[in-house]
Coordinates of C-alpha atoms and ligand atoms in Angstrom, one line a residue:
M1 CA 25.4 -9.3 -28.9
E2 CA 22.8 -11.9 -29.8
V3 CA 24.9 -14.8 -29.0
I4 CA 24.6 -13.9 -25.6
I5 CA 21.0 -14.4 -25.6
K6 CA 21.3 -17.5 -27.1
D7 CA 23.9 -18.9 -24.8
R8 CA 22.1 -19.6 -21.9
N9 CA 25.0 -19.5 -19.4
T10 CA 26.2 -16.1 -20.4
V11 CA 23.1 -13.7 -19.6
G12 CA 24.3 -13.2 -16.2
G13 CA 24.7 -9.4 -15.7
A14 CA 28.6 -10.2 -14.9
N15 CA 29.2 -11.6 -18.5
F16 CA 27.8 -8.7 -20.1
S17 CA 29.6 -5.5 -20.0
S18 CA 27.2 -3.3 -21.9
Y19 CA 23.9 -3.0 -20.5
E20 CA 23.1 -0.7 -23.2
A21 CA 24.1 -3.0 -26.1
L22 CA 21.8 -5.9 -24.6
R23 CA 19.1 -3.6 -24.5
E24 CA 19.2 -3.0 -28.1
D25 CA 19.4 -6.5 -29.0
F26 CA 17.0 -8.4 -26.7
T27 CA 13.7 -8.7 -28.1
W28 CA 11.1 -11.4 -25.8
D29 CA 11.2 -13.7 -29.0
K30 CA 14.9 -14.4 -28.2
A31 CA 14.4 -14.8 -24.2
R32 CA 11.5 -17.6 -25.0
S33 CA 13.8 -19.3 -27.1
L34 CA 15.9 -19.0 -24.2
L35 CA 13.5 -21.9 -22.5
D36 CA 12.4 -25.6 -24.4
G37 CA 8.6 -25.5 -24.4
L38 CA 6.8 -29.0 -23.9
P39 CA 7.9 -31.9 -25.6
G40 CA 5.3 -31.7 -28.4
G41 CA 4.3 -27.9 -28.0
G42 CA 2.9 -26.0 -25.2
L43 CA 4.9 -23.8 -22.6
N44 CA 4.1 -25.2 -18.9
I45 CA 6.6 -23.2 -16.4
A46 CA 6.5 -26.7 -13.9
H47 CA 8.0 -27.9 -16.7
E48 CA 11.0 -25.5 -17.2
A49 CA 11.6 -25.3 -13.4
V50 CA 12.1 -28.9 -13.1
D51 CA 11.9 -31.9 -15.6
R52 CA 13.8 -30.2 -18.2
H53 CA 16.9 -29.7 -15.9
V54 CA 16.6 -33.5 -15.5
A55 CA 16.6 -34.3 -19.1
D56 CA 19.8 -31.9 -19.2
G57 CA 21.4 -34.1 -16.8
L58 CA 20.8 -31.9 -13.9
A59 CA 18.9 -35.0 -12.3
D60 CA 20.9 -35.0 -8.8
K61 CA 21.7 -31.5 -8.6
V62 CA 20.2 -29.8 -5.0
A63 CA 17.3 -27.7 -6.7
I64 CA 16.4 -27.1 -3.2
R65 CA 17.6 -26.7 0.3
W66 CA 15.2 -26.8 3.3
I67 CA 16.1 -25.3 6.2
A68 CA 13.5 -26.6 8.9
K69 CA 12.6 -24.3 12.0
D70 CA 15.2 -26.6 14.4
E71 CA 17.8 -25.7 11.8
S72 CA 18.1 -29.2 10.6
R73 CA 18.9 -29.3 6.2
H74 CA 16.9 -31.5 4.0
D75 CA 18.2 -31.5 -0.1
F76 CA 15.5 -31.8 -2.6
T77 CA 17.1 -32.9 -6.3
F78 CA 15.5 -31.8 -9.3
A79 CA 14.8 -35.4 -9.3
D80 CA 13.3 -35.7 -6.3
L81 CA 11.4 -32.4 -7.3
K82 CA 10.2 -33.8 -10.5
A83 CA 8.9 -37.4 -8.7
R84 CA 7.1 -35.6 -6.2
T85 CA 5.4 -32.8 -8.3
N86 CA 4.3 -35.4 -10.7
R87 CA 2.7 -37.1 -7.5
F88 CA 1.0 -34.2 -6.4
A89 CA 0.0 -33.8 -10.1
N90 CA -1.6 -37.1 -10.5
V91 CA -3.4 -36.8 -6.8
L92 CA -5.0 -33.3 -8.3
A93 CA -5.8 -35.4 -11.4
S94 CA -7.4 -38.4 -9.4
L95 CA -9.5 -36.0 -7.4
G96 CA -10.9 -34.3 -11.1
I97 CA -9.4 -31.4 -10.8
G98 CA -8.5 -29.9 -14.0
K99 CA -7.1 -27.3 -16.6
G100 CA -8.3 -23.8 -14.7
E101 CA -9.4 -25.1 -11.7
R102 CA -8.0 -22.8 -8.6
V103 CA -5.4 -25.0 -6.3
Y104 CA -4.9 -22.8 -2.6
A105 CA -2.2 -23.3 -0.1
L106 CA -2.5 -22.1 3.3
L107 CA 1.5 -23.2 4.6
G108 CA 4.5 -21.9 6.1
R109 CA 7.3 -22.1 3.6
V110 CA 7.1 -26.4 4.1
P111 CA 8.5 -29.0 1.5
E112 CA 4.8 -29.6 -0.1
L113 CA 4.1 -25.9 -0.7
Y114 CA 6.9 -26.1 -3.1
I115 CA 5.6 -29.4 -4.5
A116 CA 1.5 -28.0 -4.4
A117 CA 2.8 -25.2 -6.3
L118 CA 4.8 -26.9 -8.9
G119 CA 2.4 -30.1 -9.0
T120 CA -0.3 -27.4 -10.0
L121 CA 0.8 -26.2 -12.7
K122 CA 2.0 -29.4 -13.8
A123 CA -2.1 -30.6 -13.6
G124 CA -2.9 -27.3 -15.7
A125 CA -4.6 -26.1 -12.8
V126 CA -4.1 -22.5 -11.6
F127 CA -2.2 -21.9 -8.0
C128 CA -2.9 -19.2 -5.7
P129 CA -0.4 -19.4 -2.0
M130 CA -1.6 -17.3 0.9
F131 CA -0.1 -16.5 3.5
S132 CA 0.1 -18.8 6.5
Q133 CA -0.4 -15.7 8.9
F134 CA -3.3 -14.3 7.5
G135 CA -6.5 -14.7 10.2
P136 CA -9.4 -16.7 8.8
E137 CA -11.2 -13.7 7.6
P138 CA -8.5 -12.9 4.9
V139 CA -8.2 -16.6 3.8
R140 CA -11.7 -16.9 3.4
A141 CA -12.2 -14.0 1.1
R142 CA -9.1 -15.2 -1.0
M143 CA -11.0 -18.5 -1.8
E144 CA -13.7 -16.5 -2.3
I145 CA -12.7 -14.6 -4.5
G146 CA -10.7 -17.5 -6.8
E147 CA -13.5 -19.6 -6.6
A148 CA -11.0 -21.9 -4.6
R149 CA -11.6 -25.6 -5.7
V150 CA -8.5 -27.2 -3.3
L151 CA -7.3 -26.3 -0.3
V152 CA -3.9 -27.7 0.9
T153 CA -3.1 -26.8 4.3
S154 CA -1.8 -28.4 7.4
A155 CA -2.9 -29.4 10.3
A156 CA -2.7 -26.3 13.0
L157 CA -3.6 -24.0 10.1
F158 CA -6.8 -25.9 9.3
K159 CA -8.3 -26.3 12.9
R160 CA -7.2 -22.5 13.3
K161 CA -8.4 -20.6 10.5
V162 CA -10.6 -22.9 7.5
A163 CA -12.3 -26.0 10.0
G164 CA -15.2 -22.7 10.8
W165 CA -16.4 -22.1 7.6
W166 CA -14.7 -24.4 4.9
R167 CA -18.4 -26.3 4.4
E168 CA -20.1 -22.5 3.7
L169 CA -17.9 -22.8 0.0
P170 CA -19.6 -24.8 -2.3
G171 CA -16.6 -24.8 -4.7
L172 CA -14.2 -26.0 -2.2
A173 CA -14.3 -30.0 -3.2
H174 CA -11.5 -31.4 -1.4
V175 CA -8.7 -30.1 1.9
L176 CA -5.6 -31.4 1.8
I177 CA -4.0 -31.9 5.1
I178 CA -0.2 -32.1 4.9
D179 CA 0.5 -33.4 8.5
G180 CA -1.2 -34.3 12.1
D181 CA -1.3 -37.7 13.8
G182 CA -4.8 -40.1 13.0
E183 CA -7.5 -39.2 11.4
P184 CA -7.4 -36.0 9.3
P185 CA -10.7 -33.8 10.1
Q186 CA -14.1 -34.9 8.6
G187 CA -14.1 -34.5 5.1
T188 CA -10.3 -34.1 4.2
S189 CA -8.2 -36.0 2.9
E190 CA -4.0 -37.1 4.0
L191 CA -2.3 -35.7 1.2
R192 CA 0.6 -38.2 2.2
K193 CA -1.4 -40.6 2.0
L194 CA -2.5 -40.3 -1.6
M195 CA 0.6 -39.0 -2.3
A196 CA 1.7 -42.6 -1.6
E197 CA -0.4 -44.2 -3.8
A198 CA 0.2 -41.6 -6.5
S199 CA 2.5 -42.3 -9.5
P200 CA 5.8 -40.4 -9.8
H201 CA 5.4 -40.4 -13.8
F202 CA 2.9 -37.6 -14.7
E203 CA 2.5 -36.1 -18.6
V204 CA 2.7 -32.5 -17.9
A205 CA -1.0 -30.9 -19.1
R206 CA -0.3 -29.2 -22.7
T207 CA -1.0 -26.1 -21.1
V208 CA -0.6 -22.3 -24.1
P209 CA 1.2 -19.6 -23.1
E210 CA -2.1 -17.4 -22.2
D211 CA -3.4 -20.4 -20.1
M212 CA -3.8 -19.4 -16.4
A213 CA -1.5 -20.5 -14.2
L214 CA -0.5 -18.5 -11.0
L215 CA -3.3 -16.1 -9.0
H216 CA -1.7 -13.7 -6.7
F217 CA -3.5 -10.8 -4.5
T218 CA -1.8 -7.9 -4.0
S219 CA -0.3 -6.8 -0.4
G220 CA -3.5 -4.5 0.4
T221 CA -0.9 -1.4 1.1
T222 CA -3.2 1.3 -0.4
G223 CA -6.6 -0.6 0.0
R224 CA -8.5 -4.2 -1.0
P225 CA -6.2 -6.1 -2.5
K226 CA -6.7 -6.9 -6.3
G227 CA -6.2 -10.8 -7.2
A228 CA -3.9 -10.8 -10.6
V229 CA -4.2 -13.2 -12.9
H230 CA -0.7 -14.6 -14.3
V231 CA 0.0 -17.2 -17.3
H232 CA 2.2 -19.6 -18.1
E233 CA 4.1 -17.5 -20.6
A234 CA 5.2 -15.4 -17.3
V235 CA 7.9 -18.1 -17.1
V236 CA 10.4 -16.4 -19.8
A237 CA 10.1 -12.9 -17.6
H238 CA 10.8 -14.5 -14.8
H239 CA 13.6 -16.9 -16.4
V240 CA 15.6 -13.6 -18.1
T241 CA 15.4 -10.9 -15.2
G242 CA 16.5 -13.3 -12.8
R243 CA 19.7 -13.8 -14.8
I244 CA 19.9 -10.0 -15.7
A245 CA 18.9 -8.2 -12.6
L246 CA 19.5 -11.0 -10.1
D247 CA 22.9 -12.1 -12.0
L248 CA 21.8 -15.9 -11.5
H249 CA 24.3 -18.2 -13.1
P250 CA 23.6 -22.2 -12.8
D251 CA 26.2 -22.8 -10.0
D252 CA 25.3 -20.0 -7.3
I253 CA 23.4 -21.1 -3.9
F254 CA 20.9 -18.7 -4.0
W255 CA 18.3 -17.1 -1.3
C256 CA 15.0 -15.1 -1.6
T257 CA 13.5 -14.6 1.3
A258 CA 10.2 -13.9 0.6
D259 CA 7.2 -16.1 1.3
P260 CA 5.7 -17.2 -1.9
G261 CA 2.5 -16.2 -0.2
W262 CA 3.7 -12.6 -1.7
V263 CA 4.6 -12.1 -5.8
T264 CA 8.4 -12.1 -4.8
G265 CA 8.3 -15.6 -2.8
T266 CA 6.9 -16.9 -6.5
S267 CA 8.6 -15.2 -9.1
Y268 CA 12.0 -15.2 -7.5
G269 CA 11.5 -17.9 -4.3
I270 CA 10.3 -20.7 -6.6
I271 CA 10.0 -20.3 -10.3
S272 CA 13.2 -18.2 -11.7
P273 CA 15.7 -20.0 -9.7
L274 CA 14.6 -23.5 -10.5
T275 CA 14.1 -22.1 -14.0
N276 CA 17.7 -21.3 -13.6
G277 CA 18.8 -24.3 -12.3
V278 CA 20.1 -22.9 -9.3
T279 CA 20.4 -24.1 -5.9
M280 CA 17.2 -22.6 -3.6
I281 CA 17.3 -21.9 0.0
V282 CA 14.1 -22.1 1.8
D283 CA 14.0 -21.1 5.7
E284 CA 11.5 -22.0 7.4
A285 CA 11.6 -20.2 9.8
E286 CA 10.6 -16.1 10.7
F287 CA 13.1 -13.0 10.3
D288 CA 16.4 -13.4 12.8
A289 CA 19.6 -11.8 12.1
E290 CA 21.7 -14.2 13.7
R291 CA 19.8 -17.2 12.3
W292 CA 20.1 -15.1 8.8
Y293 CA 23.9 -14.5 9.3
G294 CA 24.3 -18.1 10.2
I295 CA 22.5 -19.5 7.3
L296 CA 23.7 -16.9 4.5
E297 CA 27.4 -18.4 5.7
A298 CA 27.0 -21.8 6.2
E299 CA 25.1 -22.2 2.8
R300 CA 27.8 -20.2 1.5
V301 CA 25.2 -18.2 -0.4
N302 CA 26.2 -16.3 -3.2
V303 CA 22.9 -14.4 -4.3
W304 CA 20.8 -13.1 -1.8
Y305 CA 17.1 -11.3 -2.5
T306 CA 15.6 -9.6 0.4
A307 CA 13.3 -6.2 1.3
P308 CA 13.9 -2.7 2.7
T309 CA 11.9 -4.1 6.1
A310 CA 14.2 -6.7 6.5
I311 CA 17.5 -4.9 5.9
R312 CA 16.4 -2.1 8.0
M313 CA 16.4 -4.7 11.2
L314 CA 20.0 -6.1 10.3
M315 CA 20.4 -2.2 10.2
K316 CA 19.0 -2.2 14.1
V317 CA 20.7 -4.7 15.3
G318 CA 24.2 -3.8 13.8
A319 CA 27.0 -4.4 11.7
G320 CA 29.1 -6.6 14.5
P321 CA 27.1 -9.7 14.1
A322 CA 27.9 -9.2 10.2
K323 CA 31.3 -8.5 10.8
R324 CA 31.5 -12.0 13.2
R325 CA 30.4 -13.6 9.7
D326 CA 32.4 -15.1 6.9
L327 CA 30.1 -13.7 4.0
S328 CA 32.9 -13.8 2.0
C329 CA 30.4 -15.6 -1.2
L330 CA 28.1 -13.3 -1.3
R331 CA 28.0 -11.3 -4.6
F332 CA 25.0 -10.3 -5.4
M333 CA 22.7 -8.5 -3.2
A334 CA 19.0 -6.9 -4.3
S335 CA 16.3 -5.9 -1.9
V336 CA 12.6 -5.1 -3.3
G337 CA 9.2 -4.6 -2.3
E338 CA 9.8 -0.5 -1.0
P339 CA 11.7 2.0 -1.4
L340 CA 15.5 1.1 -0.5
N341 CA 16.4 4.1 1.7
P342 CA 19.8 5.3 0.5
E343 CA 21.2 4.8 4.2
A344 CA 20.5 1.1 3.4
V345 CA 22.2 1.1 0.0
V346 CA 25.6 2.6 2.2
W347 CA 25.4 0.3 5.0
G348 CA 25.2 -3.3 2.8
N349 CA 28.1 -1.4 0.9
E350 CA 30.0 -0.3 4.3
T351 CA 29.2 -3.9 6.0
F352 CA 28.9 -6.7 3.3
G353 CA 31.2 -4.9 1.0
K354 CA 29.0 -4.8 -1.9
P355 CA 25.8 -3.0 -2.3
F356 CA 22.2 -3.4 -1.9
H357 CA 20.9 -4.1 -5.6
D358 CA 17.5 -2.2 -5.5
N359 CA 14.5 -3.0 -8.0
W360 CA 11.0 -2.0 -8.3
W361 CA 7.8 -4.2 -9.7
Q362 CA 4.8 -5.1 -8.2
T363 CA 2.1 -8.4 -8.3
E364 CA 0.6 -6.6 -11.1
T365 CA 4.2 -6.5 -13.1
G366 CA 4.7 -10.3 -12.4
G367 CA 8.8 -10.2 -12.6
I368 CA 10.8 -7.3 -12.6
M369 CA 11.0 -4.2 -14.3
I370 CA 13.6 -2.0 -13.3
A371 CA 16.5 -2.2 -11.3
N372 CA 19.9 -1.5 -10.6
Y373 CA 21.6 -4.5 -12.6
A374 CA 25.2 -6.2 -11.7
A375 CA 26.7 -4.8 -14.6
M376 CA 25.3 -0.8 -14.0
D377 CA 26.7 1.5 -10.9
V378 CA 24.3 1.5 -8.5
K379 CA 23.4 5.2 -7.9
P380 CA 21.8 4.9 -3.6
G381 CA 18.2 5.5 -3.3
S382 CA 17.5 4.9 -7.4
M383 CA 15.8 2.2 -8.6
G384 CA 17.8 1.6 -11.3
K385 CA 16.9 1.4 -14.9
P386 CA 14.5 -0.2 -17.1
L387 CA 15.1 -4.3 -18.0
P388 CA 15.5 -5.2 -22.0
G389 CA 12.8 -5.6 -23.2
I390 CA 11.0 -3.4 -20.7
T391 CA 10.0 0.7 -22.1
A392 CA 9.2 2.4 -18.8
G393 CA 8.3 6.3 -18.8
I394 CA 7.0 9.4 -16.5
V395 CA 3.9 9.8 -18.2
E396 CA 1.6 13.3 -16.8
R397 CA -1.8 12.7 -16.9
T398 CA -3.9 15.6 -19.5
E399 CA -7.2 16.4 -19.8
T400 CA -7.9 13.5 -22.2
G401 CA -5.2 11.2 -21.3
V402 CA -1.6 10.6 -20.4
R403 CA 1.7 12.3 -22.2
E404 CA 4.6 11.2 -21.5
V405 CA 7.1 14.1 -20.0
T406 CA 10.7 13.5 -21.1
T407 CA 12.5 16.6 -18.6
P408 CA 15.0 15.0 -16.2
M409 CA 13.9 14.6 -12.6
T410 CA 9.7 15.7 -13.0
I411 CA 7.8 14.0 -10.9
G412 CA 4.8 11.7 -13.0
H413 CA 3.5 8.7 -13.0
L414 CA 5.2 5.9 -13.4
A415 CA 4.1 3.5 -16.3
L416 CA 5.0 0.6 -18.8
R417 CA 3.8 -0.2 -21.9
P418 CA 2.3 -3.1 -21.8
G419 CA 3.5 -6.3 -23.6
W420 CA 5.8 -8.2 -21.3
P421 CA 5.4 -11.7 -20.9
S422 CA 4.7 -12.1 -16.7
M423 CA 2.0 -9.2 -17.2
M424 CA -1.1 -9.8 -15.3
R425 CA -3.7 -10.6 -17.9
A426 CA -6.8 -9.1 -15.0
Y427 CA -7.6 -8.5 -11.8
L428 CA -10.0 -10.9 -11.2
H429 CA -13.8 -9.9 -11.6
E430 CA -12.7 -6.5 -11.2
E431 CA -12.6 -5.7 -15.0
E432 CA -13.2 -2.3 -14.1
R433 CA -10.4 -2.0 -11.7
Y434 CA -8.2 -3.4 -14.4
R435 CA -9.0 -1.8 -17.3
K436 CA -8.4 1.5 -15.4
C437 CA -4.9 0.8 -15.5
F438 CA -4.2 1.2 -19.1
V439 CA -4.8 4.8 -20.8
D440 CA -3.1 5.6 -24.3
G441 CA -0.9 2.8 -24.5
W442 CA 0.7 2.7 -21.1
Y443 CA 0.3 0.7 -17.6
L444 CA 0.0 3.1 -14.9
S445 CA 1.7 1.4 -11.9
G446 CA -0.2 4.3 -9.7
D447 CA 3.9 4.5 -8.3
L448 CA 4.9 8.5 -8.8
A449 CA 8.5 8.7 -9.6
M450 CA 11.2 10.6 -11.9
R451 CA 14.1 9.8 -14.0
D452 CA 17.1 11.4 -14.5
A453 CA 19.4 12.1 -17.1
D454 CA 21.4 9.1 -17.1
G455 CA 17.8 6.8 -17.6
Y456 CA 17.6 6.2 -13.9
Y457 CA 14.2 5.9 -12.3
W458 CA 13.6 7.6 -8.5
F459 CA 11.3 6.4 -6.5
V460 CA 8.7 9.7 -4.9
G461 CA 6.1 7.3 -3.5
R462 CA 2.5 5.9 -3.7
D463 CA 0.0 7.8 -5.9
D464 CA -2.3 8.3 -3.1
D465 CA 0.7 8.7 -0.3
V466 CA 2.1 12.2 -2.5
I467 CA 1.5 15.2 -0.5
K468 CA 0.7 18.7 -1.7
S469 CA 2.2 21.7 0.5
S470 CA 1.9 24.9 -0.3
G471 CA 2.1 24.2 -3.9
H472 CA 5.1 21.8 -4.0
L473 CA 4.4 18.0 -4.1
I474 CA 6.6 15.9 -1.5
G475 CA 7.3 11.9 -1.9
P476 CA 7.1 10.3 1.3
F477 CA 10.3 9.2 0.6
E478 CA 12.6 11.6 0.0
V479 CA 11.2 12.9 3.5
E480 CA 11.9 9.9 5.1
S481 CA 15.0 8.8 3.7
A482 CA 16.5 11.7 5.1
L483 CA 14.8 11.3 8.6
M484 CA 16.6 7.6 8.1
E485 CA 20.1 9.3 7.5
H486 CA 20.0 10.5 11.6
P487 CA 21.4 8.0 14.1
A488 CA 18.2 8.0 16.3
V489 CA 16.3 6.6 13.5
A490 CA 15.5 3.1 12.6
E491 CA 12.3 4.0 10.5
A492 CA 10.3 6.5 9.5
A493 CA 6.9 6.7 7.5
V494 CA 5.3 10.6 7.1
I495 CA 2.3 11.3 6.0
G496 CA 0.1 14.7 5.2
I497 CA -1.8 16.3 7.6
P498 CA -4.7 19.2 6.4
D499 CA -3.4 22.8 7.2
E500 CA -5.2 26.2 6.7
T501 CA -2.3 27.5 4.7
A502 CA -0.4 25.2 3.3
G503 CA -3.0 22.4 2.2
E504 CA -1.3 19.8 4.1
V505 CA 1.7 19.4 6.0
V506 CA 4.4 16.2 6.6
K507 CA 4.2 14.4 10.2
A508 CA 6.4 12.5 10.8
F509 CA 6.1 8.9 12.5
V510 CA 9.1 8.0 13.7
A511 CA 10.5 4.4 15.3
L512 CA 14.3 4.5 17.0
K513 CA 16.9 2.0 17.5
H514 CA 18.2 0.9 20.7
G515 CA 19.6 3.1 23.2
Y516 CA 17.6 6.4 21.9
Q517 CA 14.8 7.7 24.2
P518 CA 12.0 10.0 22.6
G519 CA 11.3 13.3 24.1
E520 CA 10.9 16.6 23.0
E521 CA 14.9 17.4 22.5
L522 CA 15.0 14.5 20.3
E523 CA 12.1 15.9 18.5
L524 CA 14.0 19.1 18.0
D525 CA 16.6 17.7 16.7
L526 CA 15.0 15.2 14.5
L527 CA 13.2 18.5 13.4
G528 CA 16.6 20.1 13.1
H529 CA 18.0 17.7 11.4
A530 CA 15.0 17.4 8.8
R531 CA 15.1 21.1 7.8
R532 CA 18.8 21.3 7.6
R533 CA 18.4 18.4 5.2
L534 CA 15.3 19.4 3.4
G535 CA 14.4 23.2 3.6
P536 CA 11.3 23.9 5.5
A537 CA 8.7 23.4 3.1
V538 CA 9.6 19.6 2.7
A539 CA 10.1 19.0 6.2
P540 CA 8.1 17.9 8.6
K541 CA 5.9 19.7 11.6
Q542 CA 5.6 17.1 13.5
I543 CA 7.3 14.1 14.6
A544 CA 5.8 11.3 16.9
F545 CA 7.6 8.7 17.8
R546 CA 6.4 4.9 17.3
T547 CA 7.7 1.1 18.9
N548 CA 6.9 0.7 15.6
L549 CA 5.3 1.4 12.1
P550 CA 1.8 0.0 10.8
K551 CA 2.6 -2.6 8.2
T552 CA 1.7 -5.2 5.6
R553 CA 2.7 -8.6 6.0
S554 CA 5.0 -8.3 3.2
G555 CA 6.5 -5.7 5.3
K556 CA 4.7 -2.7 3.3
I557 CA 4.7 0.4 5.8
M558 CA 0.7 1.0 5.3
R559 CA 0.5 5.1 5.3
R560 CA -3.0 4.6 4.9
L561 CA -3.6 3.7 7.9
L562 CA -1.5 5.9 10.0
K563 CA -3.6 9.0 7.5
A564 CA -6.6 7.4 8.4
R565 CA -6.0 7.4 12.3
E566 CA -4.4 10.6 12.4
L567 CA -7.6 12.0 10.8
G568 CA -10.2 10.2 12.6
L569 CA -11.4 8.5 9.9
P570 CA -12.4 4.4 9.0
E571 CA -9.3 2.1 8.5
G572 CA -10.6 0.6 5.8
D573 CA -9.1 -3.0 4.5
I574 CA -6.3 -3.5 7.1
S575 CA -6.6 -7.6 6.5
T576 CA -3.0 -7.7 5.5
L577 CA -1.9 -5.3 8.7
E578 CA 1.0 -7.4 10.8
S579 CA 1.0 -6.3 14.6
D580 CA 1.3 -2.5 15.3
E581 CA 0.6 -0.2 17.8
K582 CA -1.9 2.5 17.6
Ligands
ATP601 P1 -2.0 -2.6 -2.9 O1 -1.7 -2.9 -4.7 O2 -3.0 -4.0 -2.7 O3 -1.9 -1.6 -2.5 P2 0.8 -3.1 -3.3 O4 1.0 -2.4 -4.2 O5 1.6 -3.2 -1.6 O6 -0.6 -3.2 -2.2 P3 2.3 -5.0 -4.4 O7 1.7 -5.4 -5.4 O8 3.0 -6.0 -3.5 O9 1.3 -5.0 -3.8 O10 3.7 -4.2 -4.4 C1 4.1 -3.0 -5.3 C2 4.1 -1.7 -5.0 O11 5.3 -2.4 -3.9 C3 4.8 -0.8 -6.0 O12 3.6 -0.6 -6.4 C4 6.0 0.1 -5.3 O13 4.3 1.1 -4.6 C5 6.1 -0.4 -3.9 N1 7.7 -1.3 -4.4 C6 8.2 -2.3 -5.0 N2 9.1 -2.2 -4.8 C7 9.4 -0.8 -4.7 C8 11.4 -0.3 -4.7 N3 12.3 -1.1 -5.1 N4 11.3 1.1 -4.9 C9 10.0 1.9 -4.3 N5 8.2 1.2 -4.1 C10 8.7 0.2 -4.3
MG602 MG1 -0.4 -1.8 -6.1

């Protein structure tokens, strides 16, 4: 199997028949050898993503096809990217920004975001993307925590979110504005002008694998977001997991729908597709079912990486719009970010003729850890199996530490053996919080899961979201998935509420599909359906209807907020909350 690792084009799932054999033969050292490294030593993500392809004869290949809000298309070849990111790196150098200093972006999905990300890495500085729809407070908090030296943003975002306070950040030396007519706001600089003056040649900073490269804030689903620190070595994992878990092949057209403000949109929306030399699609606009199907069809997308919330929104619209399109180019579809209900996998199969391949990972892990690969049978509702190079386990707490549980289908903490390249190296300025993640040689993910006899992992719920009712541990995911099987249900979230006899009982919040009205009759029907599916001990006792559920901007249901509101407790950190209905 060694040959598989060495040949850059044959690691992708379609070309290896035995997952087990690959897993046995895999080492991170072999994975490392798939990358070039810097000429003369060192490792730099941007070199692997851009420059080496130019050297390898891919200069004229389209690296990024950018689709603007108005649906116009703009192509950037690897050579274009190389020159532009060099210019950006030169701009930073001319401003005196060097190794380890933090460059933040507050931008929509515009080309400058991608250029700034890669140019920053070339310069040896640290890139920190922020979601453009954050309000001023979350933006400021993140920039303070990470000691931002540079901010790249647009004139409109600057005016709305930054202008009021940026002078109070003593470390923030430069604000680079990407657009606007006339003079940039006082104290800021016009990026276009600086880029035009900068040279398109740059010698990539000689970073080493352990140099800090990226700062990513977690989604804030369970509380205050944490700043996860990632290093250049992460690129080894980004590269190889893109091949193995997303089945990326060099001729693919790949579309990752996540925003780079979240880790998925950077690891798999920038780095992995580029290191793998595919053409990646970037859509500037927000979700719209017709537009998305239009892009899949017109761009002949082969590999599509999206999230359960988006899939559920597509399901809400129905299969009709998909069936009217020619989506025959789609070869592989994957999902991440939240548990993917079996219903959604089955729907994908019926609608597209292939299933969504669920995979699991976190901001902290930097890359995909557990996945349903192309070469595996998909078990709907399962997250799949650990990737080659990854050791996962289910552990339970003991008095002194943790112990692995090997009995199949036992609920426990989902844990990983540290040591893969894209693992976070710290929570910035939160040593204690970081240290607590590691017990007895395991990294504890904060999620609960089970492993079946075939080695597939099944998500149960987040540690904090699990419900204890009459001695049963109830995972919200199982209950939500059962509710989703009912034809009326578009989305569901369940929480535990205190109960005198049972300790806790399950309460469900449900959003309905078009054409269904909330009411007592439907409530009884849903309660009956859940009881038949789950049994009376696990089924919800109460159902509340909502037009939508509270979610983070990365699309994760905030169960803790539903619970806090239900119990009249403080809402906690809601800096990443998207619009919702109380
Ligand atoms: P915070 O850590 O700030 O509370 P968060 O955990 O939501 O936020 P992310 O790192 O963006 O921040 O999300 C990782 C989490 O998302 C995982 O720990 C898990 O709970 C959930 N998740 C991701 N993928 C899956 C999946 N395929 N199935 C189930 N849950 C998933
Ligand atoms: Mg988390």
